[in-house]
XYZ file of C-alpha atoms in Angstrom:
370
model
C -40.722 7.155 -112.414
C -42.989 9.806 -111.763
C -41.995 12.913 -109.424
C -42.372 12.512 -105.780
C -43.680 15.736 -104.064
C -44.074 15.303 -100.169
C -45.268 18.161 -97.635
C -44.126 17.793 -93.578
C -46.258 19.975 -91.086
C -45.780 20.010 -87.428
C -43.401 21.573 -84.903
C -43.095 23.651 -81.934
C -40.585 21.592 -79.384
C -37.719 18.889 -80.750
C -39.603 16.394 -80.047
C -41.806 16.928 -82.855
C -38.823 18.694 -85.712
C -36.320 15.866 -84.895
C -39.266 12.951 -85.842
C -40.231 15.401 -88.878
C -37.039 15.412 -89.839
C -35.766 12.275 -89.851
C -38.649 11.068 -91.978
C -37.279 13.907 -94.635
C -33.916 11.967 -94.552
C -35.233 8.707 -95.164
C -37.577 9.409 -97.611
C -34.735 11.219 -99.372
C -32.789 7.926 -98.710
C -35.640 6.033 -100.533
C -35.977 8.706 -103.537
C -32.907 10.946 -103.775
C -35.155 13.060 -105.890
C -38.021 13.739 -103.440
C -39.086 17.098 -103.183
C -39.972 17.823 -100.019
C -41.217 20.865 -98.408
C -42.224 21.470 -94.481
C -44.918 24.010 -93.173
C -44.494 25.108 -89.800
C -45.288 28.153 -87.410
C -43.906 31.565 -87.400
C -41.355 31.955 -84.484
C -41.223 28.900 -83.196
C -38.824 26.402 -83.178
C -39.000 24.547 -86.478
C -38.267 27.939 -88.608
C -34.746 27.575 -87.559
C -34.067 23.746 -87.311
C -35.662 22.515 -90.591
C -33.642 24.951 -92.667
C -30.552 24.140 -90.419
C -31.324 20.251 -91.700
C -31.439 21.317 -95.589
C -34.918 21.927 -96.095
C -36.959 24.409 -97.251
C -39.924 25.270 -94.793
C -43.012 28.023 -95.390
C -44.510 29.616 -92.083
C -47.875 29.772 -90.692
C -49.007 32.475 -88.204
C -50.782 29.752 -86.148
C -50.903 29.803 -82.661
C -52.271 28.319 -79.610
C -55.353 29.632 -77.710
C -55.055 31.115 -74.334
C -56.998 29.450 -71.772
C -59.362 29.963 -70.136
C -60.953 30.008 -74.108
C -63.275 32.783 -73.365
C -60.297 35.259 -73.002
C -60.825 37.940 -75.778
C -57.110 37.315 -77.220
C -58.095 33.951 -78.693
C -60.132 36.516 -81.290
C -57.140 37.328 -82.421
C -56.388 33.356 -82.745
C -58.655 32.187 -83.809
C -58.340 34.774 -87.361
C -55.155 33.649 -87.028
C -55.913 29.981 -87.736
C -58.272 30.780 -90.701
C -55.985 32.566 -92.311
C -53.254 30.062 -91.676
C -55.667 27.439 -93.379
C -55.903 29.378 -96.278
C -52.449 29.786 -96.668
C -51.689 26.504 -96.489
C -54.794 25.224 -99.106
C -52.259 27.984 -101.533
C -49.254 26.483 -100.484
C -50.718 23.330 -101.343
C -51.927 24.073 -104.917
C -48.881 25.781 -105.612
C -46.264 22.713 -104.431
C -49.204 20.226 -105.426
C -47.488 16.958 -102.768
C -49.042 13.305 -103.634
C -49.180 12.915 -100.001
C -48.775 15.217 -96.923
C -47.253 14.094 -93.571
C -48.374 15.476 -89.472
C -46.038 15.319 -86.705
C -48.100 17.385 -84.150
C -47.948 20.710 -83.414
C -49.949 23.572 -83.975
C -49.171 23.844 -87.949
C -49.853 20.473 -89.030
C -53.439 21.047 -87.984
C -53.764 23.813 -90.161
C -51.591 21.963 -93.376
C -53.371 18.594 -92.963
C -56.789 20.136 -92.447
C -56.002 21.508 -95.945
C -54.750 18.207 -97.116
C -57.816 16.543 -95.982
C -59.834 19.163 -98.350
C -58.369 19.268 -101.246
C -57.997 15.355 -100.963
C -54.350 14.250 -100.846
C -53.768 11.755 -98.585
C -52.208 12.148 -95.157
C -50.201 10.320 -93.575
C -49.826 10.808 -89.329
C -47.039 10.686 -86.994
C -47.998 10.330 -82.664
C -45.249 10.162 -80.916
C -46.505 10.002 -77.561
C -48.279 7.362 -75.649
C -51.404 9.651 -74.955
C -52.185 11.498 -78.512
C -51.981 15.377 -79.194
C -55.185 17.363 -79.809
C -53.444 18.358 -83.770
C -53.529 14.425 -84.781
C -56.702 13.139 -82.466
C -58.723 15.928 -84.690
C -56.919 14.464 -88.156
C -57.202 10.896 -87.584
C -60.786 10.451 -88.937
C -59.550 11.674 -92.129
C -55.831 9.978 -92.182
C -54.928 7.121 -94.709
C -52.388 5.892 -92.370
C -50.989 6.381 -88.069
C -48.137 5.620 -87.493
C -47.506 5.599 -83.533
C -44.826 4.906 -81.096
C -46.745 2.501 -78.042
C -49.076 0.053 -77.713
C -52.997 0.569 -76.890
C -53.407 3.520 -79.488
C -56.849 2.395 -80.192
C -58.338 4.661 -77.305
C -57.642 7.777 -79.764
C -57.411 6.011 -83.449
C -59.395 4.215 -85.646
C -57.923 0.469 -84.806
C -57.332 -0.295 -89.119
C -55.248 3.307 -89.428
C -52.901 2.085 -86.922
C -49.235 0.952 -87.612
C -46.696 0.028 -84.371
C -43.565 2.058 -86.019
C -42.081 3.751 -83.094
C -40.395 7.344 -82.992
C -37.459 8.348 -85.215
C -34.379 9.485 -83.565
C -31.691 11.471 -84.485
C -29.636 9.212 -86.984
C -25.978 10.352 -85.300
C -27.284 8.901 -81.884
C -27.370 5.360 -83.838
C -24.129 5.839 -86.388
C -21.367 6.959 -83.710
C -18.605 5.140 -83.303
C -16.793 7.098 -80.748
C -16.337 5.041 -77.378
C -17.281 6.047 -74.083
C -13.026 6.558 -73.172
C -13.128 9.285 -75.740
C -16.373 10.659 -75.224
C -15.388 10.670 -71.283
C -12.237 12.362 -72.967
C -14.481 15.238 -74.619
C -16.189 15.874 -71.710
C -13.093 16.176 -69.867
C -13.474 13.350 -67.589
C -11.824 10.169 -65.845
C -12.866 7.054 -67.638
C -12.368 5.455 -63.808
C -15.557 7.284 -62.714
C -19.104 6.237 -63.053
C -20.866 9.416 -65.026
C -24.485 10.772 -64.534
C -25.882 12.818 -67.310
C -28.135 15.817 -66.654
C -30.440 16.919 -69.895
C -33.871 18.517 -69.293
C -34.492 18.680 -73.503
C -34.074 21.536 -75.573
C -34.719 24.041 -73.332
C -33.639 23.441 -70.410
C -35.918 22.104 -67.554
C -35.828 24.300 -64.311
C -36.390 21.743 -61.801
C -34.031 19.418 -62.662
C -31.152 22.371 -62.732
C -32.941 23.131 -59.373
C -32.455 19.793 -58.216
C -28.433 19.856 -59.041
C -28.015 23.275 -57.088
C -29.810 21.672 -54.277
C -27.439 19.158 -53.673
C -24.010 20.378 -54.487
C -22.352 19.198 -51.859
C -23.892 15.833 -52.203
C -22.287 15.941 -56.166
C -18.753 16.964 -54.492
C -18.464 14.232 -52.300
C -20.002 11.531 -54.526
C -16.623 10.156 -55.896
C -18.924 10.264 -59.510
C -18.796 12.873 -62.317
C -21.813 14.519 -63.972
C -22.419 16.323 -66.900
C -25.176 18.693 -66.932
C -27.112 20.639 -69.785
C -28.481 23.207 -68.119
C -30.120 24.900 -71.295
C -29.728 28.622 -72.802
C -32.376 29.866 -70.909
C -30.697 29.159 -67.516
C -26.990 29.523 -67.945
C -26.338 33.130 -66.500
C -28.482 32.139 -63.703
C -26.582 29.347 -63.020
C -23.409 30.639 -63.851
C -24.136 33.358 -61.297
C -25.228 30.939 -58.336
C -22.445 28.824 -58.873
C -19.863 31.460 -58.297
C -21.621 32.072 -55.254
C -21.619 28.429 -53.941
C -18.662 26.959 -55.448
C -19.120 24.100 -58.587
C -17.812 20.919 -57.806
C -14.672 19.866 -59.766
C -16.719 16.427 -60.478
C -19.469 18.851 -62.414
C -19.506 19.558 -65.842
C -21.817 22.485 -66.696
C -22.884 23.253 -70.197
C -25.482 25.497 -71.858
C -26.303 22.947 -74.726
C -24.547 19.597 -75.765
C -24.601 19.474 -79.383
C -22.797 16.094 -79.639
C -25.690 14.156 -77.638
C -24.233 10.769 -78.839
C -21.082 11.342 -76.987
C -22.524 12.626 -73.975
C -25.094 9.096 -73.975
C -21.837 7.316 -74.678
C -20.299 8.724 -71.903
C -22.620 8.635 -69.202
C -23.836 5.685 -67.455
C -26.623 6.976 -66.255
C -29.644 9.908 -68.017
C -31.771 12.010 -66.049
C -34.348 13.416 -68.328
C -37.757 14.598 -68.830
C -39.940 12.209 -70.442
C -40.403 13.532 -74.002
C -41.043 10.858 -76.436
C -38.029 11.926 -78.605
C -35.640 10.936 -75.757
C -37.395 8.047 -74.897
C -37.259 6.328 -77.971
C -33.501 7.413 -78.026
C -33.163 5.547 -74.658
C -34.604 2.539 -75.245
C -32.540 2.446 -78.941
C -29.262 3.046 -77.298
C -30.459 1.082 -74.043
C -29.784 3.774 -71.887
C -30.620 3.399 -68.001
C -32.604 6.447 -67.306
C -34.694 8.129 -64.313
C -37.305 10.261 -65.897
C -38.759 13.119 -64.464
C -41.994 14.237 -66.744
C -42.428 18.111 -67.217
C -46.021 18.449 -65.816
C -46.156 21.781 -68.033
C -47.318 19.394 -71.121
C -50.549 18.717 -72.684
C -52.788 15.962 -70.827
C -49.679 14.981 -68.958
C -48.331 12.929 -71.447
C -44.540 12.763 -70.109
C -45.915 11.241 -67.021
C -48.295 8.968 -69.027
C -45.213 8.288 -71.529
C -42.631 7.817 -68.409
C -45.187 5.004 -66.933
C -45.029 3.131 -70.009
C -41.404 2.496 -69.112
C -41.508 2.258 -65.576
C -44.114 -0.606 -65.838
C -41.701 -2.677 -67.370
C -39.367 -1.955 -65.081
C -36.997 -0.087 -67.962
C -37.183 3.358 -66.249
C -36.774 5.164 -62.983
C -39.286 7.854 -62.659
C -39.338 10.732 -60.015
C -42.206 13.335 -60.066
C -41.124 17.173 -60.772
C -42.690 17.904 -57.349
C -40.577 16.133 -55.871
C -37.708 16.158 -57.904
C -35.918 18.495 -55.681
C -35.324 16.659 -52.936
C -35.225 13.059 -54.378
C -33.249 13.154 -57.678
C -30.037 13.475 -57.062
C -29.892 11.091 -54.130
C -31.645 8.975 -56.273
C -28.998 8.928 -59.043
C -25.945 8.535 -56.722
C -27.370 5.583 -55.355
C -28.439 3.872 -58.600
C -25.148 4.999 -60.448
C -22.719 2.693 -58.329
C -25.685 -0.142 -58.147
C -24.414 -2.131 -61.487
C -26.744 -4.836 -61.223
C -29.675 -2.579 -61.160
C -27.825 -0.191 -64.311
C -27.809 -3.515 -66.299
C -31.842 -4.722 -65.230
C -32.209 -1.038 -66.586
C -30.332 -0.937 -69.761
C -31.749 -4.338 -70.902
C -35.515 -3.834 -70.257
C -35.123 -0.993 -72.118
C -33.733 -2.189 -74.764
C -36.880 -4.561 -75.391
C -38.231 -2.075 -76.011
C -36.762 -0.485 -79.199
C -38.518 -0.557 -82.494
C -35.505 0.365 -84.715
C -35.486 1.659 -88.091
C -38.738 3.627 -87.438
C -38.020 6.221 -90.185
C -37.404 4.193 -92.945
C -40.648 2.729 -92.060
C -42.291 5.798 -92.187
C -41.201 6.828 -95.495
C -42.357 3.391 -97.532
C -45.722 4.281 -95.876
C -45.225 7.517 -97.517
C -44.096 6.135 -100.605
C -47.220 3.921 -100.615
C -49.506 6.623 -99.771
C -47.637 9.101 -102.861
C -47.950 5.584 -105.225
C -44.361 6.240 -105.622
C -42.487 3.147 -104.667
């Protein structure tokens, strides 16, 4: 069996590193003697994680461009991105990969674009239901798309296009820890109905906003709630509730790194609409109000909420007015069990399990390494 060499580009948020690497794992599951390498940028996001996951990643000093794009600083850039594409063309010949595999992000535009030149096949990850600019500008080259919802045409070529859905953190799927002794980790009375509070991994300021707005709402509830407030807001938050008093019923917590006990625990998510977490909901069959960051490209969270919401397997409340509504919201539809199950079942429907594993015979295909 010859050697399988396989590069991973992409990055920037979770949403793209946990897809990028779960594909690693289940390629590795596949061929236990994969080599696999991942290309990312410099300072962001994916220099830390991948290596944290047991993989070896090079860096790219790619970056975004300022808008408006006549701002003099997207000079700077835009050298920037030609030198990252000759970096990764050596990086390339050097590792020499039978295939090469985009998750989004600024790097994997770079990495594929080099891919695409020196003629290895590429293989694409989308995993939102309105495409990022990295893959729309690599599809026309691409052997193979693998995307997450239906109607992927509008961005695609229709014959690239496979219906895998989004990997998800594998722990999420293999826990076996029940929802009395996640309650139990958390601190909490199994008697209570529980409302989880995540705005991703960094936090989202309007839905901590929303829970300091309605304190004494959470006090008097006769619920509990956990809430992930993120890094980047936990002094803040620390400070204001010293001021006002936290609720015995809250739970506050800068990050959650055992996410499958808090989803065991709580009956209820509020989240932003990443695709990450979405596909996490609908594998778990989580009942979920989503409120979509509008600080993303093209909207997508919204776009990627309304998906959901059609089918009448999400709640959705906009970030405008997320303030006032949210939390009123979730008290009423945490103690509503009829409407919890309509939730948890549409939602379910939903799932397209063992996405990964998918993913990486597509690779396999692409590498001729089966």
């Amino acid at each position: 069996m010859k050697e399988l060499r396989v590069i991973i580009s992409g990055g920037g948020t979770g949403g793209h590193i946990f897809p990028a690497v779960s594909i690693a794992n289940a390629i590795r599951e596949l061929r236990p003697d994969a080599k696999i390498l991942f290309v990312g940028a410099l300072g962001r996001m994916e220099m830390q994680r991948v290596p944290q996951a047991g993989y070896e990643i090079k860096g790219l000093p790619i970056r975004g461009f300022f808008r408006p794009l006549w701002k003099p600083a997207n000079i700077g850039v835009a050298l920037d991105y030609l030198k990252s594409k000759r970096m990764a063309k050596q990086i390339l010949r050097e590792f020499q990969p039978q295939v090469a595999v985009g998750v989004g992000g600024y790097a994997s535009s770079a990495a594929l674009g080099a891919a695409n030149s020196l003629g290895i096949p590429t293989l694409l990850q989308e995993q939102n239901s309105y495409a990022g600019l990295a893959n729309k500008n690599l599809a026309a080259k691409a052997s193979k798309i693998c995307v997450a919802y239906e109607g992927m045409e509008r961005f695609f070529p229709a014959d690239k296009i496979m219906l895998t859905g989004n990997p998800v953190r594998q722990q999420l799927l293999d826990t076996k820890v029940t929802r009395e002794e996640a309650l139990k980790t958390f601190n909490l009375d199994p008697d209570k109905k529980t409302v989880l509070l995540v705005g991703g991994s960094l936090g989202a300021r309007t839905i901590n906003e929303s829970v300091l707005n309605h304190l004494d709402e959470i006090r008097e509830s006769g619920l509990q709630f956990i809430w992930q407030t993120g890094k980047y807001y936990s002094a803040q938050i620390a400070e204001t509730l010293k001021q006002k008093g936290q609720p015995d019923n809250l739970r506050v917590l800068d990050f959650i790194s055992d996410m499958a006990a808090a989803y065991r625990a709580a009956d209820l998510v509020i989240s932003r609409a990443g695709a990450s977490s979405i596909s996490e909901f609908c594998l778990i069959g989580k009942a979920v109000i989503l409120v979509p960051s509008p600080n993303v490209a093209e909207d997508h969270q919204t776009k990627n909420a309304l998906a959901l919401v059609h089918k009448d397997a999400a709640l959705y409340v906009k970030d405008s007015e997320a303030k006032d509504q949210l939390i009123p919201l979730a008290i009423k539809t945490v103690v509503d069990d009829a409407r919890l199950k309509t939730l948890s079942d549409n939602v379910l429907k939903l799932a397209l399990p063992d996405s990964a594993k998918i993913i990486a015979q597509e690779v396999l295909k692409l590498a001729n390494a089966e």
